[in-house]
Short mmCIF file of C-alpha atoms in Angstrom, two decimals:
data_model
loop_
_atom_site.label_atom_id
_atom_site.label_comp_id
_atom_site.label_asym_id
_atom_site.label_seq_id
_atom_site.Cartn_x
_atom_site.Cartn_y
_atom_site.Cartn_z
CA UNK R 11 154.42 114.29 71.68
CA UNK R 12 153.32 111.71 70.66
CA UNK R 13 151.56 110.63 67.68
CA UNK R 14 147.96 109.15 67.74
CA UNK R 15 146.05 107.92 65.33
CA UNK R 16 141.79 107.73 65.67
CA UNK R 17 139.94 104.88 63.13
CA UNK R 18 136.22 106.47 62.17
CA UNK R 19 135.23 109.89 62.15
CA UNK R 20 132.05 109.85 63.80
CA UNK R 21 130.63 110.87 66.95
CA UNK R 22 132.92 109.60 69.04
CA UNK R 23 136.00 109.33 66.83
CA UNK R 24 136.02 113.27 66.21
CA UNK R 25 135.36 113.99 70.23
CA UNK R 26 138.07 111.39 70.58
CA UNK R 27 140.44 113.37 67.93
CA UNK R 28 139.53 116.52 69.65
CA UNK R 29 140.53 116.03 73.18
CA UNK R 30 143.92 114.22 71.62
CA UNK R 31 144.57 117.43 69.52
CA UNK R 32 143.15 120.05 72.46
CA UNK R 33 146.27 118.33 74.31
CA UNK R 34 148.96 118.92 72.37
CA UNK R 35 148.95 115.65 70.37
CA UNK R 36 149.11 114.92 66.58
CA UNK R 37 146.45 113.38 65.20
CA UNK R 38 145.73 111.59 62.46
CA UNK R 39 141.85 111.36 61.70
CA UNK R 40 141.15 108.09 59.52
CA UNK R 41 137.86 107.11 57.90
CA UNK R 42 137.02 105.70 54.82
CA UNK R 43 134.50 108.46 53.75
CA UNK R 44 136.21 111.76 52.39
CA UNK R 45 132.56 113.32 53.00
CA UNK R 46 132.89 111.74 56.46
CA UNK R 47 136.34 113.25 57.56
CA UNK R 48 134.99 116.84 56.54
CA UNK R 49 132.26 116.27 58.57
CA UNK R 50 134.26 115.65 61.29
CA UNK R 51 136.43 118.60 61.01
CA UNK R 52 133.33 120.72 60.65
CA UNK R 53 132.15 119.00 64.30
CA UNK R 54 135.65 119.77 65.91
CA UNK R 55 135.53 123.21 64.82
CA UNK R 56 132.13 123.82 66.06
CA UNK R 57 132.64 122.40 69.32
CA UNK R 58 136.09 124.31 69.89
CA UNK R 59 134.56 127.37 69.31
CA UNK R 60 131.73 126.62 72.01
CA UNK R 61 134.37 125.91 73.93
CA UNK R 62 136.10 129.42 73.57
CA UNK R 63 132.66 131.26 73.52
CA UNK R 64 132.84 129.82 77.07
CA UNK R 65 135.83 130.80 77.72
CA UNK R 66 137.29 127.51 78.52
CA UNK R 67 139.94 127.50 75.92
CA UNK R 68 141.41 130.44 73.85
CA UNK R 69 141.24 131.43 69.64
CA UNK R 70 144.74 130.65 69.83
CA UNK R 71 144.06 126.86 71.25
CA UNK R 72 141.80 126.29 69.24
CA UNK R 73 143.52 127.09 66.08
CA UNK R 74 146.61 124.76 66.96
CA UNK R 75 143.99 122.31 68.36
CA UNK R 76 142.93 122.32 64.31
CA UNK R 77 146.36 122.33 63.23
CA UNK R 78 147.18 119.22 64.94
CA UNK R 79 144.25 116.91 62.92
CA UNK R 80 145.02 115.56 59.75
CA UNK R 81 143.01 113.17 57.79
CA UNK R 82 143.46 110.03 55.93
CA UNK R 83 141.03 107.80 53.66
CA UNK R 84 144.45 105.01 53.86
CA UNK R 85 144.30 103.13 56.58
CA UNK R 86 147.63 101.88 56.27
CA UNK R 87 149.17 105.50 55.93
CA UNK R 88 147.18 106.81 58.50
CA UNK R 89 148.49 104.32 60.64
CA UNK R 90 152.29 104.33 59.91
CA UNK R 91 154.05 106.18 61.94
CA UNK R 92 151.49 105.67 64.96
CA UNK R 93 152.69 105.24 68.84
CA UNK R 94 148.86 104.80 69.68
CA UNK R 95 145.75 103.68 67.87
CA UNK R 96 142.52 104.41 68.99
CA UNK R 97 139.74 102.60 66.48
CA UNK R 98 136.54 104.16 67.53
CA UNK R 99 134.51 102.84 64.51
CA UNK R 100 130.58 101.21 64.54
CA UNK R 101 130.26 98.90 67.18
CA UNK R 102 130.34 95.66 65.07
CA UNK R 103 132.13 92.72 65.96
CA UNK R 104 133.32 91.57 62.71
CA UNK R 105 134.16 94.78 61.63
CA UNK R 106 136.50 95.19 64.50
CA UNK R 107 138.11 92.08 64.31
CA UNK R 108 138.62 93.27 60.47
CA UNK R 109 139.87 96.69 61.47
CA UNK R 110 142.21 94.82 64.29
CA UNK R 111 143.84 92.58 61.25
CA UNK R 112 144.66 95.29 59.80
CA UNK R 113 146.08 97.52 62.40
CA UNK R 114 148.06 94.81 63.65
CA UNK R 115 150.20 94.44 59.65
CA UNK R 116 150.66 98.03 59.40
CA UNK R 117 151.53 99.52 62.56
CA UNK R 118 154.94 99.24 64.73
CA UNK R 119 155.73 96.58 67.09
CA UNK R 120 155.29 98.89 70.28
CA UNK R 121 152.45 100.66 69.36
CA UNK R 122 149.16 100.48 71.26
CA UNK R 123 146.05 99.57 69.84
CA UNK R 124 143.17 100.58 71.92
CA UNK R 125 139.65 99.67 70.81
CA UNK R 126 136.63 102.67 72.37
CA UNK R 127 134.12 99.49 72.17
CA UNK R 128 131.47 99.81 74.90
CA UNK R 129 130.53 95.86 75.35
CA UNK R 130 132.96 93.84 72.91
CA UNK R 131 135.13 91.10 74.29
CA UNK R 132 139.08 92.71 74.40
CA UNK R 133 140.12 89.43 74.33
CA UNK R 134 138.20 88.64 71.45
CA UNK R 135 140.15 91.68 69.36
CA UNK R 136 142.78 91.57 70.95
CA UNK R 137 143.38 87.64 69.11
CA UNK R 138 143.35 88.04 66.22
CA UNK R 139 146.61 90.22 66.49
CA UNK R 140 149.78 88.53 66.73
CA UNK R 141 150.81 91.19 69.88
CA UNK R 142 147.67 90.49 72.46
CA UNK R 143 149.20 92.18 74.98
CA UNK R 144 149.71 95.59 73.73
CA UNK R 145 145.82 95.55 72.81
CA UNK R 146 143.75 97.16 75.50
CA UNK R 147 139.91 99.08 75.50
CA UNK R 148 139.99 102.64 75.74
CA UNK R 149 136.33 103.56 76.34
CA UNK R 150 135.15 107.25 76.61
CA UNK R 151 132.09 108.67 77.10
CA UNK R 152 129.90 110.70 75.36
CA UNK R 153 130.24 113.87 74.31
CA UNK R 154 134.19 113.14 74.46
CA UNK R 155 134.91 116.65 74.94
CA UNK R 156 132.87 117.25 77.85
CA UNK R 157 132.51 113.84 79.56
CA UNK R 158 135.65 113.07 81.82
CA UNK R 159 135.52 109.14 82.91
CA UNK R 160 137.79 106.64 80.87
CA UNK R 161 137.05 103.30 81.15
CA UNK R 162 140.21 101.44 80.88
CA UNK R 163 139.88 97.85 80.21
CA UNK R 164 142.44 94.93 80.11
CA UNK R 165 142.11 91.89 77.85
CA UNK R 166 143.33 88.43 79.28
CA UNK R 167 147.13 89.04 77.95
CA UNK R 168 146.96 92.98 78.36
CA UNK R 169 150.98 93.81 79.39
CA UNK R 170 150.86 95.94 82.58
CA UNK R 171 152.83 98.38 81.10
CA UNK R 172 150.37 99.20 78.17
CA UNK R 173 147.50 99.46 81.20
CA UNK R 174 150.00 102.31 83.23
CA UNK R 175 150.51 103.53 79.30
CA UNK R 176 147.07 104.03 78.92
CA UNK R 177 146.02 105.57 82.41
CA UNK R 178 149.08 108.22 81.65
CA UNK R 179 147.19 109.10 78.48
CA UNK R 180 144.06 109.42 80.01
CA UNK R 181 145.37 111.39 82.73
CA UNK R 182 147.40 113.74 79.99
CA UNK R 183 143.91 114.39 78.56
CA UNK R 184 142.08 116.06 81.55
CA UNK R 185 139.84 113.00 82.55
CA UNK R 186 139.92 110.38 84.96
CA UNK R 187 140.77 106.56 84.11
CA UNK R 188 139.44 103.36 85.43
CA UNK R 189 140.90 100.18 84.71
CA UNK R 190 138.63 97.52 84.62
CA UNK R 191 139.00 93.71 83.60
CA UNK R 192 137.14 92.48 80.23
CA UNK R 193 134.16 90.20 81.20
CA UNK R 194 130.64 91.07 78.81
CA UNK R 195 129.65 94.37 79.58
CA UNK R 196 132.63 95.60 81.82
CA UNK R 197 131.40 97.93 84.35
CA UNK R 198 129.91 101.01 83.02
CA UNK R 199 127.45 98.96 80.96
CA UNK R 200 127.43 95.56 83.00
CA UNK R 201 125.39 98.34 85.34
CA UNK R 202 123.99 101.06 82.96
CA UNK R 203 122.36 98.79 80.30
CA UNK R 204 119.94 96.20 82.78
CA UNK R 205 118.77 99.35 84.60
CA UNK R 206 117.49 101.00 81.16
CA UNK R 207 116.27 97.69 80.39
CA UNK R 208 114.41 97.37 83.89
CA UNK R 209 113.10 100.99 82.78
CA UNK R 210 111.76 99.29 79.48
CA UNK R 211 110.12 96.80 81.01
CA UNK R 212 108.31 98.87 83.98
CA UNK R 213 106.72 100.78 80.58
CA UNK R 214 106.05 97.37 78.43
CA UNK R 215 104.46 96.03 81.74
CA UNK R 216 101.93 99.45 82.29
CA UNK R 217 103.76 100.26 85.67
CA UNK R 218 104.07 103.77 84.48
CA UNK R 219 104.75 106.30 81.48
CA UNK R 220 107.60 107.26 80.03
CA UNK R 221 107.50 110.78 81.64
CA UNK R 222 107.00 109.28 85.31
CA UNK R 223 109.43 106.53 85.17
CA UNK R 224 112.14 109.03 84.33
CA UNK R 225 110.77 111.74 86.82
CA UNK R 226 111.12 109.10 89.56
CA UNK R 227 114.96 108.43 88.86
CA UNK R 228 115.96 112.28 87.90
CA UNK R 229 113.93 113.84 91.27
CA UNK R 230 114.16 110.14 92.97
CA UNK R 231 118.03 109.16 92.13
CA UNK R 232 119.74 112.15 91.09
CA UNK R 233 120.84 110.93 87.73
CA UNK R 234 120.72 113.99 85.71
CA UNK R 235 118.57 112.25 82.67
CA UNK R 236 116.00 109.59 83.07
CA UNK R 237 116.98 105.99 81.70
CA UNK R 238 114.22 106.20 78.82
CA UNK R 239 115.95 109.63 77.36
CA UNK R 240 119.67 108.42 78.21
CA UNK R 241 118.35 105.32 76.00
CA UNK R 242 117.18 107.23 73.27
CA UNK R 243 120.56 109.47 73.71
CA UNK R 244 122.60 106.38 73.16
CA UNK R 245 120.32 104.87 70.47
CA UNK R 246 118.28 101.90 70.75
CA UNK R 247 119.84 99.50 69.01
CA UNK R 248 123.05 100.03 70.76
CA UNK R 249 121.30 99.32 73.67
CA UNK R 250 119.95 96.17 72.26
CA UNK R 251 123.33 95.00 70.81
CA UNK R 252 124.71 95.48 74.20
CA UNK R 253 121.96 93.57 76.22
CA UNK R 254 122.78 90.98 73.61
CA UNK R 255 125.80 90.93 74.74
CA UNK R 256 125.25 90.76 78.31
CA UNK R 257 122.81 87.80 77.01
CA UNK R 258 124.97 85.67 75.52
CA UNK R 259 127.91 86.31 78.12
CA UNK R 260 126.43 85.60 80.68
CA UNK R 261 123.28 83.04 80.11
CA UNK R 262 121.17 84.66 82.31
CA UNK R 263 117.69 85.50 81.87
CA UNK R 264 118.03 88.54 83.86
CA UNK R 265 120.34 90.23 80.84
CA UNK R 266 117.00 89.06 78.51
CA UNK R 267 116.26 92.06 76.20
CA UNK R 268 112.77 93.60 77.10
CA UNK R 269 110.69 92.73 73.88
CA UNK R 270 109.22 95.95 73.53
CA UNK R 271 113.07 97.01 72.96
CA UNK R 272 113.07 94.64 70.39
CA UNK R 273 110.09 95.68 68.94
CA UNK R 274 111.23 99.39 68.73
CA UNK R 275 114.48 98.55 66.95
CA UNK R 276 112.65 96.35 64.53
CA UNK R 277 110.41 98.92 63.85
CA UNK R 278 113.29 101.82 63.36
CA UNK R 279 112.10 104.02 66.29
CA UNK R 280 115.74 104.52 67.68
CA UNK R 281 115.98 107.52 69.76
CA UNK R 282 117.56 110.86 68.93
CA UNK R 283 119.34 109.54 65.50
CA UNK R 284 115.67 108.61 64.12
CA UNK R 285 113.85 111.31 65.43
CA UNK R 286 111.50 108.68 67.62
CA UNK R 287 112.16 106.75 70.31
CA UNK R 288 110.57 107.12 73.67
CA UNK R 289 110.23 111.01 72.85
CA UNK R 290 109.74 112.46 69.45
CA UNK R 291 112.53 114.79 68.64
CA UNK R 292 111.93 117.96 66.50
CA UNK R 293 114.82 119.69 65.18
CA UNK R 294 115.49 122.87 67.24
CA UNK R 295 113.85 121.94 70.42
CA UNK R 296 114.77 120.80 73.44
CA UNK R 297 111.35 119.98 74.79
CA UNK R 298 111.33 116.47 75.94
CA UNK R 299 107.89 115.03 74.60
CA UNK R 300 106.92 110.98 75.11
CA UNK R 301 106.23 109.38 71.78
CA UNK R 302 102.57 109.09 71.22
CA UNK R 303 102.88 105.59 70.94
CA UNK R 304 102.75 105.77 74.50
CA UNK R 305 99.90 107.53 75.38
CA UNK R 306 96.96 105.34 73.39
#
C-alpha cells in the first residue's frame, strides 16, 4: 500500500490518520508537539475501541489499525518516503503556505500533496510549490471516522490524474468523493457558512432564541443539528475566518459577517472548545442549554 503521510495531530489530523490506517495504509503521524502526537494516539485508540464495542470493526483491526501509525516531530523525515501528503494543520493561511514550502523540498516528485483546508484558496497553496498540479484539497468532515463525504477540490493547474488519484483514495477509504472546483468557500461551505450566519443574524435581530431558531430547522428542515449548535460544534471563529473568506472573495455584502459573530469571537465565547457559545457546555452532559446571554 501505499504510504501516507498526515501534517498535525489534531482533531482532524488523527480522524484523518485513523481512517488511512483502519484501511490498510501506513501512516506516518507528523506534528511538532511530542505531547501532541501522544494525544493523538490516545484519540485513535479510544475511538477504535468504540468502534469494536460496536461491533463495527474487530480487536484484531484495531490492533493493526495501531500498528500502522507512526509518529514524527521531523517534518522532513516524516515526509520522505511519502506517495501522499495530507496537511491537516490550523486553518491559517500563512501557515499553510509555510507548511506547503516545505512539503514541496522534501517530498518526491510524484507525490500528492493534499491540503484538508475548509475555505483556503488551492490555488493559493498550491503556488508556492514548484509542482501546482499535483496539489489538490482533500477536505473531510468531521468526526473523520464517522462522517463519509470527501470534498475533493481542484486548484487552477490540478493534473486530472491527481483528481482520479484522489477520488480512488477516497473511495479505498469507505466514503464518498466530490470533486469540486476552488472558488472561496467551495461548496460545502460556500452553502453551510451564510446559512449559520443567516441563523446569527435572525438571533442578533430578536426574530427568535437560540432554542427556536434551531427547533425550526431540526423539526422544520431535517438537518439533524440546528445551525446555532453545528456553529458552536465547528467553533466560532472558524466560522468567522470562513465568512471572511467568503467576504473578501467574493465582495458581496451578503457574505458580511453578522456582528454579533464578531462580537462573540472577540469576546472568547467560541462554542464547544470554550465551553460557551450559543449553549453553555458542562463537561459530562449532553443537555443542550442556550447561553444565558441570551435570555436577559
Amino acid at each position: 500500500m501505499e504510504k501516507i503521510a498526515v501534517i498535525g495531530a489534531g482533531t482532524m489530523g488523527n480522524g484523518i490518520a485513523h481512517v488511512f490506517a483502519q484501511n490498510g495504509y501506513p501512516v506516518t503521524l507528523v506534528d511538532v508537539s511530542a505531547s501532541q502526537l501522544e494525544k493523538a494516539i490516545e484519540v485513535i485508540s479510544k475511538n477504535l475501541e468504540r468502534q469494536v464495542g460496536k461491533g463495527t470493526i474487530t480487536d484484531a483491526v484495531k490492533t493493526e489499525s495501531l500498528s500502522r501509525i507512526k509518529t514524527e516531530t521531523d517534518l522532513t523525515k516524516g515526509v520522505a518516503d511519502a506517495e501522499l501528503v495530507v496537511e491537516a494543520a490550523t486553518e491559517n493561511t500563512q501557515l499553510k503556505l509555510d507548511i506547503f514550502r516545505q512539503l514541496d523540498a522534501h517530498t518526491s516528485s510524484d507525490c500528492i500533496l493534499a491540503t484538508n483546508t475548509s475555505s483556503i484558496s488551492i490555488t493559493k497553496i498550491a503556488a508556492v510549490t514548484k509542482k501546482p498540479g499535483k496539489v489538490i484539497g482533500m477536505h473531510f468532515m468531521n468526526p473523520v471516522p464517522v462522517m463519509k463525504l470527501v470534498e475533493i477540490i481542484n486548484g487552477y493547474g490540478t493534473e486530472k490524474w491527481v483528481t482520479e488519484k484522489i477520488i480512488d483514495y477516497t473511495q479505498s477509504l469507505g466514503k464518498t468523493p466530490c470533486a469540486v472546483n476552488d472558488y472561496p468557500g467551495f461548496i460545502a461551505n460556500r452553502i453551510l457558512m451564510p446559512m449559520i450566519n443567516e441563523a446569527i443574524y435572525s438571533l442578533y435581530e430578536s426574530v427568535a432564541g437560540v432554542s427556536e431558531i434551531d427547533t425550526v430547522m431540526k423539526l422544520g428542515m431535517a438537518h439533524p443539528m440546528g445551525p446555532l449548535q453545528l456553529a458552536d460544534f465547528i467553533g466560532l471563529d472558524v466560522c468567522l475566518a470562513i465568512m471572511r473568506v467568503l467576504h473578501d472573495g467574493f465582495a458581496q455584502p451578503k457574505y458580511a459577517p453578522c456582528p454579533l459573530l464578531v462580537n462573540m469571537v472577540t469576546a472568547g465565547k467560541l462554542g464547544v472548545k470554550s465551553g460557551e457559545g450559543f449553549y453553555f457546555y458542562t463537561p459530562g452532559s449532553k443537555d443542550a442549554v442556550p447561553s444565558s446571554t441570551f435570555s436577559r
